[in-house]
mmCIF file of C-alpha atoms in Angstrom:
data_model
loop_
_atom_site.group_PDB
_atom_site.id
_atom_site.type_symbol
_atom_site.label_atom_id
_atom_site.label_comp_id
_atom_site.label_asym_id
_atom_site.label_seq_id
_atom_site.Cartn_x
_atom_site.Cartn_y
_atom_site.Cartn_z
ATOM 1 C CA MET A 136 -3.468 -28.960 -14.116
ATOM 2 C CA GLU A 137 -4.998 -29.664 -10.500
ATOM 3 C CA SER A 138 -5.230 -33.449 -11.226
ATOM 4 C CA ILE A 139 -1.508 -33.500 -11.965
ATOM 5 C CA VAL A 140 -0.601 -31.304 -9.402
ATOM 6 C CA LYS A 141 -2.596 -34.033 -7.060
ATOM 7 C CA LYS A 142 -0.922 -37.005 -8.541
ATOM 8 C CA ARG A 143 2.623 -35.246 -7.901
ATOM 9 C CA ILE A 144 2.175 -34.202 -4.610
ATOM 10 C CA GLN A 145 0.966 -37.845 -3.739
ATOM 11 C CA GLN A 146 3.978 -39.323 -5.618
ATOM 12 C CA VAL A 147 6.236 -36.628 -3.191
ATOM 13 C CA ARG A 148 4.532 -37.744 -0.033
ATOM 14 C CA LYS A 149 5.650 -41.316 -0.969
ATOM 15 C CA GLY A 150 9.194 -39.923 -1.108
ATOM 16 C CA ASP A 151 9.706 -39.117 -4.698
ATOM 17 C CA GLN A 152 11.737 -35.831 -4.597
ATOM 18 C CA ASP A 153 11.889 -35.717 -8.362
ATOM 19 C CA ALA A 154 8.000 -35.462 -8.398
ATOM 20 C CA PHE A 155 8.533 -32.335 -6.776
ATOM 21 C CA GLY A 156 10.773 -30.755 -9.519
ATOM 22 C CA GLU A 157 7.544 -31.038 -11.835
ATOM 23 C CA ILE A 158 5.715 -28.880 -9.473
ATOM 24 C CA VAL A 159 8.099 -26.181 -9.179
ATOM 25 C CA GLU A 160 8.269 -26.236 -12.588
ATOM 26 C CA LEU A 161 4.423 -25.530 -12.709
ATOM 27 C CA PHE A 162 4.354 -22.764 -10.608
ATOM 28 C CA LYS A 163 7.791 -20.994 -10.223
ATOM 29 C CA ASP A 164 6.904 -18.314 -12.779
ATOM 30 C CA ARG A 165 3.630 -17.327 -10.529
ATOM 31 C CA VAL A 166 5.239 -17.331 -7.213
ATOM 32 C CA TYR A 167 8.326 -15.453 -8.433
ATOM 33 C CA HIS A 168 6.413 -12.973 -9.940
ATOM 34 C CA VAL A 169 4.234 -12.413 -7.082
ATOM 35 C CA CYS A 170 7.563 -12.019 -5.149
ATOM 36 C CA PHE A 171 9.127 -10.040 -7.064
ATOM 37 C CA ARG A 172 5.802 -7.206 -7.241
ATOM 38 C CA MET A 173 5.702 -7.683 -3.435
ATOM 39 C CA LEU A 174 9.432 -6.961 -2.733
ATOM 40 C CA GLY A 175 10.536 -5.098 -5.690
ATOM 41 C CA ASN A 176 13.865 -6.539 -5.872
ATOM 42 C CA ARG A 177 14.910 -9.598 -8.153
ATOM 43 C CA HIS A 178 17.510 -11.049 -6.010
ATOM 44 C CA GLU A 179 15.041 -10.932 -2.923
ATOM 45 C CA ALA A 180 12.333 -12.220 -4.827
ATOM 46 C CA GLU A 181 14.167 -15.188 -6.032
ATOM 47 C CA ASP A 182 15.380 -16.024 -2.279
ATOM 48 C CA ILE A 183 11.817 -15.932 -0.987
ATOM 49 C CA ALA A 184 10.296 -17.649 -4.057
ATOM 50 C CA GLN A 185 12.899 -20.584 -3.430
ATOM 51 C CA GLU A 186 12.431 -20.437 0.121
ATOM 52 C CA ALA A 187 8.352 -20.665 -0.438
ATOM 53 C CA PHE A 188 8.930 -24.065 -2.503
ATOM 54 C CA ILE A 189 11.339 -25.602 0.018
ATOM 55 C CA ARG A 190 8.863 -25.030 2.752
ATOM 56 C CA ALA A 191 5.902 -26.257 0.701
ATOM 57 C CA TYR A 192 8.062 -29.739 0.476
ATOM 58 C CA THR A 193 8.990 -29.972 3.879
ATOM 59 C CA ASN A 194 5.154 -29.223 5.063
ATOM 60 C CA ILE A 195 3.658 -31.257 2.175
ATOM 61 C CA HIS A 196 2.138 -33.571 4.624
ATOM 62 C CA THR A 197 -0.053 -30.489 6.056
ATOM 63 C CA PHE A 198 -1.164 -29.895 2.618
ATOM 64 C CA ASP A 199 -5.196 -30.927 2.484
ATOM 65 C CA ILE A 200 -5.243 -32.435 -0.984
ATOM 66 C CA ASP A 201 -8.935 -31.760 -1.537
ATOM 67 C CA ARG A 202 -8.079 -28.119 -1.679
ATOM 68 C CA LYS A 203 -6.333 -25.920 -4.231
ATOM 69 C CA PHE A 204 -2.464 -26.327 -4.193
ATOM 70 C CA SER A 205 -2.005 -22.881 -5.426
ATOM 71 C CA THR A 206 -3.750 -21.465 -2.622
ATOM 72 C CA TRP A 207 -1.833 -22.965 -0.164
ATOM 73 C CA LEU A 208 1.633 -22.091 -2.218
ATOM 74 C CA PHE A 209 0.396 -18.492 -2.484
ATOM 75 C CA ARG A 210 -0.264 -18.216 1.181
ATOM 76 C CA ILE A 211 3.572 -19.851 1.916
ATOM 77 C CA ALA A 212 4.930 -17.060 -0.512
ATOM 78 C CA THR A 213 3.223 -13.908 0.680
ATOM 79 C CA ASN A 214 3.651 -14.781 4.136
ATOM 80 C CA LEU A 215 7.323 -14.962 3.516
ATOM 81 C CA CYS A 216 6.985 -11.770 1.697
ATOM 82 C CA ILE A 217 5.287 -10.031 4.252
ATOM 83 C CA ASP A 218 7.642 -11.531 7.170
ATOM 84 C CA ARG A 219 10.584 -10.142 5.056
ATOM 85 C CA ILE A 220 9.425 -6.479 4.405
ATOM 86 C CA ARG A 221 8.510 -6.257 8.103
ATOM 87 C CA LYS A 222 12.160 -6.923 9.101
ATOM 88 C CA LYS A 223 13.301 -4.725 7.015
ATOM 89 C CA LYS A 224 14.232 -1.330 8.771
ATOM 90 C CA PRO A 225 12.152 1.531 8.258
ATOM 91 C CA ASP A 226 14.572 3.397 6.292
ATOM 92 C CA TYR A 227 14.108 0.888 3.802
ATOM 93 C CA TYR A 228 12.162 3.170 1.710
ATOM 94 C CA LEU A 229 14.939 5.702 1.261
ATOM 95 C CA ASP A 230 16.915 2.493 -0.361
ATOM 96 C CA ALA A 231 13.468 1.928 -2.667
ATOM 97 C CA GLU A 232 14.823 3.494 -5.898
ATOM 98 C CA VAL A 233 17.755 1.498 -5.665
ATOM 99 C CA SER A 234 16.090 -2.093 -5.015
ATOM 100 C CA GLY A 235 13.630 -0.751 -7.477
ATOM 101 C CA THR A 236 16.474 -0.139 -10.153
ATOM 102 C CA ASP A 237 17.908 -3.562 -9.051
ATOM 103 C CA GLY A 238 14.625 -5.258 -9.694
ATOM 104 C CA LEU A 239 14.630 -4.166 -13.294
ATOM 105 C CA THR A 240 18.033 -5.445 -14.041
ATOM 106 C CA MET A 241 15.982 -8.398 -16.046
ATOM 107 C CA TYR A 242 16.451 -5.762 -18.750
ATOM 108 C CA SER A 243 19.973 -5.297 -18.551
ATOM 109 C CA GLN A 244 20.236 -9.163 -18.933
ATOM 110 C CA VAL A 245 19.593 -8.311 -22.728
ATOM 111 C CA GLU A 246 23.075 -7.222 -22.928
ATOM 112 C CA THR A 247 23.416 -4.973 -25.883
ATOM 113 C CA ASP A 248 25.037 -1.751 -26.895
ATOM 114 C CA ASP A 249 22.457 -0.905 -29.403
ATOM 115 C CA PRO A 250 20.310 2.235 -27.862
ATOM 116 C CA LEU A 251 16.808 1.043 -27.118
ATOM 117 C CA PRO A 252 13.832 2.431 -29.143
ATOM 118 C CA GLU A 253 12.546 5.399 -27.364
ATOM 119 C CA GLU A 254 8.943 3.822 -26.509
ATOM 120 C CA GLU A 255 11.046 0.974 -24.619
ATOM 121 C CA VAL A 256 12.706 3.277 -22.630
ATOM 122 C CA GLU A 257 9.573 4.911 -21.945
ATOM 123 C CA SER A 258 7.833 1.898 -20.778
ATOM 124 C CA MET A 259 10.805 0.446 -18.904
ATOM 125 C CA GLU A 260 10.806 3.992 -16.836
ATOM 126 C CA LEU A 261 7.012 3.649 -16.393
ATOM 127 C CA GLN A 262 7.268 0.058 -15.366
ATOM 128 C CA GLU A 263 9.728 1.072 -12.878
ATOM 129 C CA SER A 264 7.739 4.082 -11.441
ATOM 130 C CA ILE A 265 4.841 1.589 -11.104
ATOM 131 C CA GLN A 266 6.952 -1.095 -9.393
ATOM 132 C CA LYS A 267 8.669 1.808 -6.881
ATOM 133 C CA GLU A 268 4.762 3.032 -5.896
ATOM 134 C CA ILE A 269 3.315 -0.581 -5.602
ATOM 135 C CA SER A 270 6.789 -1.065 -3.120
ATOM 136 C CA ARG A 271 5.705 1.986 -1.086
ATOM 137 C CA LEU A 272 2.424 0.919 -0.448
ATOM 138 C CA PRO A 273 1.990 -0.836 3.392
ATOM 139 C CA ASP A 274 2.328 -4.409 3.196
ATOM 140 C CA LYS A 275 -1.393 -4.945 4.003
ATOM 141 C CA TYR A 276 -2.427 -3.142 0.843
ATOM 142 C CA ARG A 277 0.416 -4.306 -1.437
ATOM 143 C CA SER A 278 -0.173 -8.035 -1.005
ATOM 144 C CA VAL A 279 -4.272 -7.431 -2.118
ATOM 145 C CA ILE A 280 -3.181 -5.388 -5.043
ATOM 146 C CA VAL A 281 -0.406 -7.804 -6.022
ATOM 147 C CA LEU A 282 -2.789 -10.712 -5.747
ATOM 148 C CA LYS A 283 -5.885 -8.882 -7.542
ATOM 149 C CA TYR A 284 -4.087 -6.984 -10.011
ATOM 150 C CA ILE A 285 -1.039 -8.854 -11.006
ATOM 151 C CA GLU A 286 -2.068 -12.415 -10.499
ATOM 152 C CA GLU A 287 -5.957 -11.860 -11.012
ATOM 153 C CA LEU A 288 -7.188 -13.904 -8.403
ATOM 154 C CA SER A 289 -10.741 -13.602 -7.321
ATOM 155 C CA LEU A 290 -11.542 -12.123 -3.885
ATOM 156 C CA LYS A 291 -12.581 -15.588 -2.312
ATOM 157 C CA GLU A 292 -8.841 -16.852 -3.237
ATOM 158 C CA ILE A 293 -7.301 -13.950 -1.778
ATOM 159 C CA SER A 294 -9.247 -14.312 1.176
ATOM 160 C CA GLU A 295 -8.083 -17.552 1.459
ATOM 161 C CA ILE A 296 -4.676 -17.179 0.609
ATOM 162 C CA LEU A 297 -4.325 -14.437 3.364
ATOM 163 C CA GLU A 298 -6.741 -16.009 5.663
ATOM 164 C CA LEU A 299 -9.031 -12.839 5.924
ATOM 165 C CA PRO A 300 -12.513 -12.391 5.732
ATOM 166 C CA ILE A 301 -13.574 -11.142 2.011
ATOM 167 C CA GLY A 302 -15.012 -8.161 3.529
ATOM 168 C CA THR A 303 -11.500 -7.013 4.871
ATOM 169 C CA VAL A 304 -9.802 -7.909 1.586
ATOM 170 C CA LYS A 305 -12.226 -5.580 -0.371
ATOM 171 C CA THR A 306 -11.686 -2.838 2.188
ATOM 172 C CA ARG A 307 -7.742 -3.520 1.796
ATOM 173 C CA ILE A 308 -8.221 -3.202 -2.273
ATOM 174 C CA HIS A 309 -9.994 -0.027 -2.091
ATOM 175 C CA ARG A 310 -7.667 1.747 0.501
ATOM 176 C CA GLY A 311 -4.635 0.181 -1.208
ATOM 177 C CA ARG A 312 -6.437 1.352 -4.516
ATOM 178 C CA GLU A 313 -6.890 4.973 -3.295
ATOM 179 C CA ALA A 314 -3.185 5.330 -1.912
ATOM 180 C CA LEU A 315 -1.782 4.117 -5.345
ATOM 181 C CA ARG A 316 -4.337 6.576 -6.961
ATOM 182 C CA LYS A 317 -2.471 9.450 -5.060
ATOM 183 C CA GLN A 318 0.883 8.154 -5.875
ATOM 184 C CA LEU A 319 0.682 7.357 -9.641
ATOM 185 C CA ARG A 320 -1.590 10.681 -10.310
ATOM 186 C CA SER A 321 1.432 12.443 -11.616
ATOM 187 C CA ILE A 322 2.577 9.653 -14.191
ATOM 188 C CA MET B 1457 -19.900 3.574 -5.523
ATOM 189 C CA MET B 1458 -16.819 4.249 -7.536
ATOM 190 C CA HIS B 1459 -15.365 1.556 -5.743
ATOM 191 C CA ASP B 1460 -18.163 -1.147 -6.282
ATOM 192 C CA TYR B 1461 -17.818 -0.197 -9.819
ATOM 193 C CA LEU B 1462 -14.234 -1.058 -9.929
ATOM 194 C CA ASP B 1463 -15.019 -4.244 -8.171
ATOM 195 C CA GLU B 1464 -17.745 -5.273 -10.756
ATOM 196 C CA GLU B 1465 -20.249 -5.233 -7.796
ATOM 197 C CA ILE B 1466 -22.170 -2.420 -8.646
ATOM 198 C CA SER B 1467 -26.060 -2.508 -9.152
ATOM 199 C CA GLN B 1468 -27.519 -0.833 -12.358
ATOM 200 C CA GLU B 1469 -29.299 1.325 -10.598
ATOM 201 C CA HIS B 1470 -26.223 2.913 -8.849
ATOM 202 C CA GLU B 1471 -24.316 2.433 -12.309
ATOM 203 C CA LYS B 1472 -26.740 4.895 -13.647
ATOM 204 C CA GLU B 1473 -26.655 7.114 -10.527
ATOM 205 C CA LEU B 1474 -22.942 7.184 -10.526
ATOM 206 C CA LYS B 1475 -22.697 7.830 -13.918
ATOM 207 C CA THR B 1476 -25.163 10.746 -14.064
ATOM 208 C CA HIS B 1477 -23.207 12.126 -10.989
ATOM 209 C CA LEU B 1478 -19.836 12.058 -12.683
ATOM 210 C CA GLN B 1479 -21.427 14.001 -15.471
ATOM 211 C CA SER B 1480 -21.953 16.961 -13.570
ATOM 212 C CA CYS B 1481 -19.263 16.579 -10.622
ATOM 213 C CA GLU B 1482 -15.685 17.474 -12.020
ATOM 214 C CA ALA B 1483 -13.723 16.594 -8.792
ATOM 215 C CA CYS B 1484 -15.625 13.087 -8.700
ATOM 216 C CA LYS B 1485 -15.016 12.618 -12.458
ATOM 217 C CA THR B 1486 -11.134 13.268 -12.084
ATOM 218 C CA HIS B 1487 -11.122 11.009 -9.097
ATOM 219 C CA PHE B 1488 -12.575 8.334 -10.652
ATOM 220 C CA HIS B 1489 -10.643 8.533 -14.068
ATOM 221 C CA GLU B 1490 -7.250 8.588 -11.576
ATOM 222 C CA LEU B 1491 -8.950 5.229 -9.897
ATOM 223 C CA LYS B 1492 -9.466 3.762 -13.367
ATOM 224 C CA LYS B 1493 -5.894 4.840 -14.513
ATOM 225 C CA THR B 1494 -4.253 3.340 -11.390
ATOM 226 C CA VAL B 1495 -5.957 -0.189 -12.315
ATOM 227 C CA ALA B 1496 -4.685 0.171 -16.070
ATOM 228 C CA LEU B 1497 -1.222 1.033 -14.838
ATOM 229 C CA VAL B 1498 -0.868 -1.966 -12.113
ATOM 230 C CA GLN B 1499 -2.273 -4.287 -15.020
ATOM 231 C CA SER B 1500 0.366 -3.110 -17.290
ATOM 232 C CA THR B 1501 3.228 -4.371 -15.430
ATOM 233 C CA SER B 1502 4.988 -7.100 -17.620
ATOM 234 C CA HIS B 1503 4.679 -10.386 -16.554
ATOM 235 C CA ILE B 1504 8.316 -11.466 -15.632
ATOM 236 C CA GLN B 1505 9.412 -15.170 -15.118
ATOM 237 C CA ALA B 1506 11.536 -16.958 -12.843
ATOM 238 C CA PRO B 1507 15.295 -16.808 -13.407
ATOM 239 C CA ASP B 1508 17.246 -19.753 -15.329
ATOM 240 C CA ASN B 1509 17.924 -22.590 -13.138
ATOM 241 C CA PHE B 1510 15.399 -21.837 -10.672
ATOM 242 C CA THR B 1511 13.946 -25.314 -10.263
ATOM 243 C CA GLN B 1512 17.301 -26.968 -10.146
ATOM 244 C CA ASN B 1513 18.257 -24.423 -7.405
ATOM 245 C CA VAL B 1514 15.246 -25.399 -5.492
ATOM 246 C CA MET B 1515 15.943 -29.025 -5.906
ATOM 247 C CA ALA B 1516 19.243 -28.891 -4.698
ATOM 248 C CA LYS B 1517 18.465 -27.269 -1.579
ATOM 249 C CA LEU B 1518 15.652 -29.349 -0.424
ATOM 250 C CA PRO B 1519 16.449 -31.874 2.590
ATOM 251 C CA LYS B 1520 17.504 -34.998 1.622
ATOM 252 C CA GLU B 1521 15.014 -37.912 1.277
ATOM 253 C CA LYS B 1522 13.733 -39.210 4.190
ATOM 254 C CA LYS B 1523 15.558 -42.152 4.963
ATOM 255 C CA LYS B 1524 18.347 -39.786 5.979
ATOM 256 C CA ALA B 1525 16.381 -37.530 7.585
ATOM 257 C CA GLY B 1526 18.120 -37.911 11.080
ATOM 258 C CA MET B 1527 21.149 -36.605 9.179
ATOM 259 C CA ASN B 1528 19.795 -33.299 7.833
ATOM 260 C CA ARG B 1529 21.002 -30.027 9.048
#
């Protein structure tokens, strides 16, 4: 996979824009998913994930071809997410429920009038509550928790993405886990 | 030590110590259980996919190729 990516990047650098489309195809789900868990909202996630790819394209010449492309791409995406979170007004959290619900409209895309089976409703509600609690975490904890538990990345990779020492990543994971524990206790 | 355990970085010796302690300390047992539940809940979130037309939308927004770079934006 890495060698295909490298080949495509070289093609993009030579001016082949279509080769970039293949890169987007390869990484779009992971980048979108991380953005969605960071932002808790579908529309914002789409917006930021698109922006991440556009920035990757316009800065492709700064990417060090000997490194892992996904690390670089996730760095762009998480930085954009963190900027977006910080730009939100503090009263954003009052809207968390609304944006949380909004984020889950993907379920309503399966348009049907049939009542959903009970366990499905339950799990949708559960998913919604978990996302809501993730969205309540301060951004510095949210990013490490999402990268570790949603994207299942190693501490080393997370430290490269966030440009933080491994020790700091670890501490943030511990604190994020403790914060989430308190928030999720009643579930 | 609980966090070392969850990070999978605990030594055998400490793991033994932790387990022995958890058997006798109700508060820590609850705490540990809640932490493990937290991780399980976060990991249970479903993997969602990028919306349809995501790639086309990105491609449509890319700046035009370099020859025309001067005319962009």
